[in-house]
PDB file of C-alpha atoms and ligand atoms in Angstrom:
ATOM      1  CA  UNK S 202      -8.324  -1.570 -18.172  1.00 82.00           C
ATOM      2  CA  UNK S 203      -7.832  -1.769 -14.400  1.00 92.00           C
ATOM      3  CA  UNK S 204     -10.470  -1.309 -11.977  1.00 97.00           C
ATOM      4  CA  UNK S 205      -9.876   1.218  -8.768  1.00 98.00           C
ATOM      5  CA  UNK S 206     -12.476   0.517  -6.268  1.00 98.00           C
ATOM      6  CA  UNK S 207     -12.888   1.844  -2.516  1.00 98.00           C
ATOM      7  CA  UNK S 208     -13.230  -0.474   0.395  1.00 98.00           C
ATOM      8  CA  UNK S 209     -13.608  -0.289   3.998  1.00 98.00           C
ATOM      9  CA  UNK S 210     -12.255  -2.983   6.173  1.00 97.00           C
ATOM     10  CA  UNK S 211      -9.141  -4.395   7.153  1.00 98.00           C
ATOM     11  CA  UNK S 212      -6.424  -5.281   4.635  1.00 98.00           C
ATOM     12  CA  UNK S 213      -5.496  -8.753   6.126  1.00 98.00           C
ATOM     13  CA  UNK S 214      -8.808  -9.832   5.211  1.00 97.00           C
ATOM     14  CA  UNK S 215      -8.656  -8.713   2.068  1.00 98.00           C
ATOM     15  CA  UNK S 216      -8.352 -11.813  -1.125  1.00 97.00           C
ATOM     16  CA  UNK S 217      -6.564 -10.664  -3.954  1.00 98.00           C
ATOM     17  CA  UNK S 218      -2.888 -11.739  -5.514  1.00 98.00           C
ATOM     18  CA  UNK S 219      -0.819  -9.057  -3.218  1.00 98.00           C
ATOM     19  CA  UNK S 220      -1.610  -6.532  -0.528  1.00 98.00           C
ATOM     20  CA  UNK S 221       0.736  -3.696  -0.328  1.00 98.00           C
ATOM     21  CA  UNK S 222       1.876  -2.524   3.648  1.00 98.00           C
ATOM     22  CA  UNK S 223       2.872   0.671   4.536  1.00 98.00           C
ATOM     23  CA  UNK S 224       6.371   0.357   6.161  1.00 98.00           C
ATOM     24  CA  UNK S 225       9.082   1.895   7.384  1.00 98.00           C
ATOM     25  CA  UNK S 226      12.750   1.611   5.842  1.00 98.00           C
ATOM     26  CA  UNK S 227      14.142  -1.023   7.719  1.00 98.00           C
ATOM     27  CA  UNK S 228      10.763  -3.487   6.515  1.00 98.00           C
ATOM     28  CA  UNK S 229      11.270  -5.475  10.342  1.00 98.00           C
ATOM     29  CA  UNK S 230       7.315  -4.107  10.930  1.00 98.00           C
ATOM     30  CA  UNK S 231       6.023  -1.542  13.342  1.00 97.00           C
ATOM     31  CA  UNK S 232       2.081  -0.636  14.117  1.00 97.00           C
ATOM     32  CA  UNK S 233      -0.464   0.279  12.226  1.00 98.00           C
ATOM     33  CA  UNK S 234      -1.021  -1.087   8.987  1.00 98.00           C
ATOM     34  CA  UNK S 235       2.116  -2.833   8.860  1.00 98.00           C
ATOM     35  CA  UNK S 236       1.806  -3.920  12.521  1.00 98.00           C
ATOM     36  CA  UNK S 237      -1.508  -6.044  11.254  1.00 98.00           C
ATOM     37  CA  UNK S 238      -0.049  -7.524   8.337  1.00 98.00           C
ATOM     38  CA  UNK S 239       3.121  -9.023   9.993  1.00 98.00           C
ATOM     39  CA  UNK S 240       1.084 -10.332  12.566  1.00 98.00           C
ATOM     40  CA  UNK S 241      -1.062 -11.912   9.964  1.00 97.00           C
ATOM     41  CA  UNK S 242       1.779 -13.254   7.566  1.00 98.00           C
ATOM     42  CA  UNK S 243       3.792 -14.155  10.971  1.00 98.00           C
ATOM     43  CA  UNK S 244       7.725 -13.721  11.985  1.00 98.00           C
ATOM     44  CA  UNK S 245       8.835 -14.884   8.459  1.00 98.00           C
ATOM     45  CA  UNK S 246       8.018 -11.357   6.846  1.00 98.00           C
ATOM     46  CA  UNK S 247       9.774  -9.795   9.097  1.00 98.00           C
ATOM     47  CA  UNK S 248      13.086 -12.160   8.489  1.00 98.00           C
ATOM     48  CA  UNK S 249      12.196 -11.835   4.423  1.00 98.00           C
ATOM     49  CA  UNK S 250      11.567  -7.651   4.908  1.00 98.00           C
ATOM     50  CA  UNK S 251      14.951  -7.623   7.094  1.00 98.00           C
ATOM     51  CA  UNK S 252      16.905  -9.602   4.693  1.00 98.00           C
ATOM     52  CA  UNK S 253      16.134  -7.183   1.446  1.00 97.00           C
ATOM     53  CA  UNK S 254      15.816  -3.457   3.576  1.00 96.00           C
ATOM     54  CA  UNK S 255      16.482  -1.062   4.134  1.00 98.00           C
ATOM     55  CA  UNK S 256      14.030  -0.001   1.156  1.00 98.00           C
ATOM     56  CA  UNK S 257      14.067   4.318   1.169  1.00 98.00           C
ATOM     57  CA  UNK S 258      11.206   6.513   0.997  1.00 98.00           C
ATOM     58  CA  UNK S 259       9.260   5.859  -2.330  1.00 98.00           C
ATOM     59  CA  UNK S 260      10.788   2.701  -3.378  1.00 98.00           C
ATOM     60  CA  UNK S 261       8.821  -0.878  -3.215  1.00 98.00           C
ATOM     61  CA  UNK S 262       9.933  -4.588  -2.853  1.00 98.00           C
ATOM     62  CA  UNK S 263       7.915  -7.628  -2.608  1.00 98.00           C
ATOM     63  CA  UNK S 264       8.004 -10.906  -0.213  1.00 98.00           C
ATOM     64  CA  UNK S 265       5.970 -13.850   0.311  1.00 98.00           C
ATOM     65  CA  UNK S 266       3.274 -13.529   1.829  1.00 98.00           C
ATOM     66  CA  UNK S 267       3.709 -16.770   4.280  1.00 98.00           C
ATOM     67  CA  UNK S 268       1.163 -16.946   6.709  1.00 98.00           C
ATOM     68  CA  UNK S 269      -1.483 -15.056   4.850  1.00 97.00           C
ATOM     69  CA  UNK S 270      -4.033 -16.946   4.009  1.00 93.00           C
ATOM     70  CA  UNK S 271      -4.599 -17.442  -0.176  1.00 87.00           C
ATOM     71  CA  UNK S 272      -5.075 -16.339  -2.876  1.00 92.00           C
ATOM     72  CA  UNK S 273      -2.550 -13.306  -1.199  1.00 97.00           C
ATOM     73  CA  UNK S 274       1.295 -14.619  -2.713  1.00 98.00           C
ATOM     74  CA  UNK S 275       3.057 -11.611  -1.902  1.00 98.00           C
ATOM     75  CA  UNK S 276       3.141  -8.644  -0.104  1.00 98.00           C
ATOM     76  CA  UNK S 277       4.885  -5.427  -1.233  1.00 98.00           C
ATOM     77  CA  UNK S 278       6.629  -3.232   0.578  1.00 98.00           C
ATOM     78  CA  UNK S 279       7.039   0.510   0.537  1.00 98.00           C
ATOM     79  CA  UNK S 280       7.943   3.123   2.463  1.00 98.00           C
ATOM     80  CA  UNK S 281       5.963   6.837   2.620  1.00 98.00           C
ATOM     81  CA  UNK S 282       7.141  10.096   3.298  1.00 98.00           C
ATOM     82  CA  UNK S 283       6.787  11.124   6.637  1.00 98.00           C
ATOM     83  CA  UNK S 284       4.926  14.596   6.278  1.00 98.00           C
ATOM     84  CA  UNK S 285       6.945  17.618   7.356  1.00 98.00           C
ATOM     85  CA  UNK S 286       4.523  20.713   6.052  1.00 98.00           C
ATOM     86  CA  UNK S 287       4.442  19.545   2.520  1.00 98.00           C
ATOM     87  CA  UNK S 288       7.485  21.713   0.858  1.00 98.00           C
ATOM     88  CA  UNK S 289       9.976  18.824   1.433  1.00 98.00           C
ATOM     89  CA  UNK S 290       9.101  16.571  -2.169  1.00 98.00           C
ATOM     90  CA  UNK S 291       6.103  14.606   0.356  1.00 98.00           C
ATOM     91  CA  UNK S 292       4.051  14.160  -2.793  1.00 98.00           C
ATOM     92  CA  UNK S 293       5.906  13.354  -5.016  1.00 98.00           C
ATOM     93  CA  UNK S 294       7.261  10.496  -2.374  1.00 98.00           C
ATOM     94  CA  UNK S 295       3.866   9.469  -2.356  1.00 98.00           C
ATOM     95  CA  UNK S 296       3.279   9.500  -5.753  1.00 98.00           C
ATOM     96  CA  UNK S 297       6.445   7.296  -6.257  1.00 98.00           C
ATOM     97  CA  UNK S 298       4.755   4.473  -3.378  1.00 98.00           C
ATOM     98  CA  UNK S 299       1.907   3.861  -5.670  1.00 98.00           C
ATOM     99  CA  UNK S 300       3.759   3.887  -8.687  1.00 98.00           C
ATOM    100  CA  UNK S 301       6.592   1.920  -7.734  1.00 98.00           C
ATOM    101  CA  UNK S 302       4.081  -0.836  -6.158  1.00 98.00           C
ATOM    102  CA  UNK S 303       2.381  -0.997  -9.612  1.00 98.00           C
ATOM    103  CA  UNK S 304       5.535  -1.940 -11.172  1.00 98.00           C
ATOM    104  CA  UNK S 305       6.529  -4.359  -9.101  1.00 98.00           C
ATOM    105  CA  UNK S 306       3.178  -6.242  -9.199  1.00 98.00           C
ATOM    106  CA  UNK S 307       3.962  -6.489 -12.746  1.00 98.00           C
ATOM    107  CA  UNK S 308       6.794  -7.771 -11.766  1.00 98.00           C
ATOM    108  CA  UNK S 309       5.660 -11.041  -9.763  1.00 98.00           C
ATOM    109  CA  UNK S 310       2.711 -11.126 -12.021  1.00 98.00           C
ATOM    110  CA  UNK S 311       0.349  -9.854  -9.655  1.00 98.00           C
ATOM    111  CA  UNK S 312      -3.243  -9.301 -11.519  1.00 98.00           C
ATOM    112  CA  UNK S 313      -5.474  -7.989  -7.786  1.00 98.00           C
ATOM    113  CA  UNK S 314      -3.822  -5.189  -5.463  1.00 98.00           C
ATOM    114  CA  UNK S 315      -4.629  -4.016  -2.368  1.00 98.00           C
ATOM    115  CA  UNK S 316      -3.438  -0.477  -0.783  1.00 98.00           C
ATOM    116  CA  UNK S 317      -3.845   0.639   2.257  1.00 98.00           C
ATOM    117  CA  UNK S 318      -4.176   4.832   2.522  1.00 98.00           C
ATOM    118  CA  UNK S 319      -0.249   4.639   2.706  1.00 98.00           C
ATOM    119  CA  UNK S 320       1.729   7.433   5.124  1.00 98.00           C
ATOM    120  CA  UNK S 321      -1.858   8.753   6.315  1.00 98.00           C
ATOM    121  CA  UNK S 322      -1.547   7.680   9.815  1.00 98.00           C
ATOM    122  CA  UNK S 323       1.461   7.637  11.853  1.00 97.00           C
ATOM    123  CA  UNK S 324       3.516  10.079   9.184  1.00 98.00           C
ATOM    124  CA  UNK S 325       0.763  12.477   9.142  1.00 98.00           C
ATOM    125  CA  UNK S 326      -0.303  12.945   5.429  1.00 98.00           C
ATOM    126  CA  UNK S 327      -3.309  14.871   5.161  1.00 98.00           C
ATOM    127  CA  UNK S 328      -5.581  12.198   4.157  1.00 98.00           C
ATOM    128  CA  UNK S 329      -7.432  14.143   1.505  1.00 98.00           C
ATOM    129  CA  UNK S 330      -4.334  15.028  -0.216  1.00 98.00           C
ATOM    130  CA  UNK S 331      -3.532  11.807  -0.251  1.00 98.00           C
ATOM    131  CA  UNK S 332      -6.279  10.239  -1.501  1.00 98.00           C
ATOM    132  CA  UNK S 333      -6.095  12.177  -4.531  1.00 98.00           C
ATOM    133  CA  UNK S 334      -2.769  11.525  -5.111  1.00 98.00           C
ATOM    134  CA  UNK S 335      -3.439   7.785  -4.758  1.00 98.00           C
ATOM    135  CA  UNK S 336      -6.723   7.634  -7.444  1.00 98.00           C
ATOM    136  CA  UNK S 337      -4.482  10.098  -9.702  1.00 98.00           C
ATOM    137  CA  UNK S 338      -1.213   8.187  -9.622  1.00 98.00           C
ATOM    138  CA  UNK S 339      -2.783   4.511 -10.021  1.00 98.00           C
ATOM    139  CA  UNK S 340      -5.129   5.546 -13.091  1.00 97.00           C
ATOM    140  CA  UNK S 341      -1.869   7.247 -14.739  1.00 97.00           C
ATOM    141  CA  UNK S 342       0.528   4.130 -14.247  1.00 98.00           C
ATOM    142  CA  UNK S 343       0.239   1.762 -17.135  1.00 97.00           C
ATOM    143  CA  UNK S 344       0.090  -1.878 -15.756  1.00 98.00           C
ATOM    144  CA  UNK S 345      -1.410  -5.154 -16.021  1.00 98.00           C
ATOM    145  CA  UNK S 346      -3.232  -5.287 -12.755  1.00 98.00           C
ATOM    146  CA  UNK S 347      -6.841  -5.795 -13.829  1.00 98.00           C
ATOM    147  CA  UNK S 348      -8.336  -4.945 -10.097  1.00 98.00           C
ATOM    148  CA  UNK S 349      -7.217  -2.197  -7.486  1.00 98.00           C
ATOM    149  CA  UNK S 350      -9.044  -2.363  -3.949  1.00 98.00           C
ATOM    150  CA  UNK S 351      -8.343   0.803  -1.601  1.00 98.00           C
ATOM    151  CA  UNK S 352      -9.112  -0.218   1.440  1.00 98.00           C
ATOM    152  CA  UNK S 353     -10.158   2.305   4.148  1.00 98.00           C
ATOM    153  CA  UNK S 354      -9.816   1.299   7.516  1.00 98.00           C
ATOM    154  CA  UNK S 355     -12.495   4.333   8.759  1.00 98.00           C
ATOM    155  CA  UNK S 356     -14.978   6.435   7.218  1.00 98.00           C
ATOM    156  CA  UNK S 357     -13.409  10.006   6.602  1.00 98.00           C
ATOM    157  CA  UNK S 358     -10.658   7.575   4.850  1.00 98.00           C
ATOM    158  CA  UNK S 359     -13.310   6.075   2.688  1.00 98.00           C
ATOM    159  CA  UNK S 360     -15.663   9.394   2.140  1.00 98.00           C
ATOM    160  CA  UNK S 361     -12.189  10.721   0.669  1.00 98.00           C
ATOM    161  CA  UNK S 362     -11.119   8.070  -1.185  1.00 98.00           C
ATOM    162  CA  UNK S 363     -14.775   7.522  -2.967  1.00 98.00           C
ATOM    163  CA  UNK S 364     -14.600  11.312  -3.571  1.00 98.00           C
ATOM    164  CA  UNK S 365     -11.050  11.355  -5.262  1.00 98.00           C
ATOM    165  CA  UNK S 366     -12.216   8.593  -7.622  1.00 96.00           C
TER     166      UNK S 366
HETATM  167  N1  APR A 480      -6.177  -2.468   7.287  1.00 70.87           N
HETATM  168  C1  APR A 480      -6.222  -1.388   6.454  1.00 70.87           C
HETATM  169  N2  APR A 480      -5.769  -0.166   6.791  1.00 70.87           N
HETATM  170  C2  APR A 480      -5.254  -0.030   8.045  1.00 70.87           C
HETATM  171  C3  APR A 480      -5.157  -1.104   8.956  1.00 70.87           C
HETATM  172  C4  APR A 480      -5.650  -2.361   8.537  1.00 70.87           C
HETATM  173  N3  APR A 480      -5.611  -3.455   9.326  1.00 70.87           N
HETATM  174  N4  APR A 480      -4.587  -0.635  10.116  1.00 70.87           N
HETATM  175  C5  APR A 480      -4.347   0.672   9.919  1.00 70.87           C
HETATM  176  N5  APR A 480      -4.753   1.048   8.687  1.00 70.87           N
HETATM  177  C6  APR A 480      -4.697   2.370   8.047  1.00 70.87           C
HETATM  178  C7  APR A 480      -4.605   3.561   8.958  1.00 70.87           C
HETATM  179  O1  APR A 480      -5.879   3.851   9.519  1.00 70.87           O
HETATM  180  C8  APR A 480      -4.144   4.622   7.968  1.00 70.87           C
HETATM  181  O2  APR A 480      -5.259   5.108   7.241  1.00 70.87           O
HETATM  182  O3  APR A 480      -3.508   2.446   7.287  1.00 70.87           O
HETATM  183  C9  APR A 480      -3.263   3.829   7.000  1.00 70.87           C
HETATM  184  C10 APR A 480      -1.759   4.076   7.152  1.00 70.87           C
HETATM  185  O4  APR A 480      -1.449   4.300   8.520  1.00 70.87           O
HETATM  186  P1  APR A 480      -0.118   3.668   9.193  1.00 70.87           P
HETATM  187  O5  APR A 480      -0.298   2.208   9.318  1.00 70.87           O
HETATM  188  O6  APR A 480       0.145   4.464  10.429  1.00 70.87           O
HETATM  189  O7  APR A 480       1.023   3.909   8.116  1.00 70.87           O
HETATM  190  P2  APR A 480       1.895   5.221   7.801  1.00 70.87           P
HETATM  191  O8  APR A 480       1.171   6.479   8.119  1.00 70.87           O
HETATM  192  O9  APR A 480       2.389   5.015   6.396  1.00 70.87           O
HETATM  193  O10 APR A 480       3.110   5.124   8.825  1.00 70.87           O
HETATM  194  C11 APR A 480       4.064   4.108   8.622  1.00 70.87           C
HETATM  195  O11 APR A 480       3.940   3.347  10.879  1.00 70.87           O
HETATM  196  O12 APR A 480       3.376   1.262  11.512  1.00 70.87           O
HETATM  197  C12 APR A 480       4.431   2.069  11.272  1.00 70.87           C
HETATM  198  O13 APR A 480       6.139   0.540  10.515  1.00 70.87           O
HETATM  199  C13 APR A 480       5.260   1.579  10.115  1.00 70.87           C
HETATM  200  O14 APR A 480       6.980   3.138  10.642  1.00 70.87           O
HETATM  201  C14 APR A 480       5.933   2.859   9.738  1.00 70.87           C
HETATM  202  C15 APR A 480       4.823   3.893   9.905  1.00 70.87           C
END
């Protein structure tokens, strides 16, 4: 039974087996989420993300983690859907992200997740939208992760998060 709990802070901090960062196709980094997590795992991500991209819109890979500090071994990759009105298959992008990162912590054996409200900043998801399709698609993806964090790095991210669970 996996556990899906909400909370606020900032992923980098975050211990658990693999955080997931919200990316953009060529995986070489950028701002926002992803910004913070290369500069916590250092230039090696970058070289690692680089080496395995471009990864399109909905698909996931993992890397080490490097410079993170433990118990995080990996971080996964994957790319949202930049929002363009919502009649362009956005959600079911989305849906694919959370999904997709699921399987591949399976995959490197990855029992503790952490998400971070994936394409709801700089591609413009509405966040509420999102948030249920995050809690909806993670409780409907059969895996062995035992413990989901969603962590919110402000409050209207958090009040809809907590409210989609
Ligand atoms: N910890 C947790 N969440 C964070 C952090 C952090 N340190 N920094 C930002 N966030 C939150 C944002 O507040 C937002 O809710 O992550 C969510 C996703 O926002 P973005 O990082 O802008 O990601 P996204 O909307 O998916 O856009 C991806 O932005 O940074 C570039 O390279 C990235 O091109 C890609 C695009």
């Amino acid at each position: 039974m996996t556990v899906i709990e909400v909370v606020s802070g900032d992923i980098t901090r975050e211990r658990v087996d693999a955080i997931v960062t919200a990316a953009n196709e060529s995986l070489l980094g950028g701002g926002g989420v992803d910004g913070a997590i290369h500069r916590a795992a250092g230039p090696r991500l970058a070289e690692a993300g680089g080496a395995i991209g471009p990864c399109p819109p909905g698909e996931a890979v993992a890397t080490p983690a490097f410079d993170l500090d433990p118990p995080v071994r990996h971080v996964i990759h994957t790319v949202g859907p930049v929002w363009e009105g919502g009649n362009h298959g956005e959600a079911e992008v989305l849906a694919s992200c959370y999904r997709r990162c699921l399987e591949i912590a399976d995959q490197i054996g990855a029992r503790s997740l952490a998400f971070p409200a994936i394409a709801t900043g700089v591609y413009g998801f509405p966040p509420d939208q999102a948030a249920r399709i995050a809690v909806s698609t993670l409780r409907s993806t059969p895996s062995e992760v035992e413990r989901i964090r969603l962590v919110a790095f402000d409050e209207q991210t958090r009040d809809l998060l907590n409210a989609a669970l």
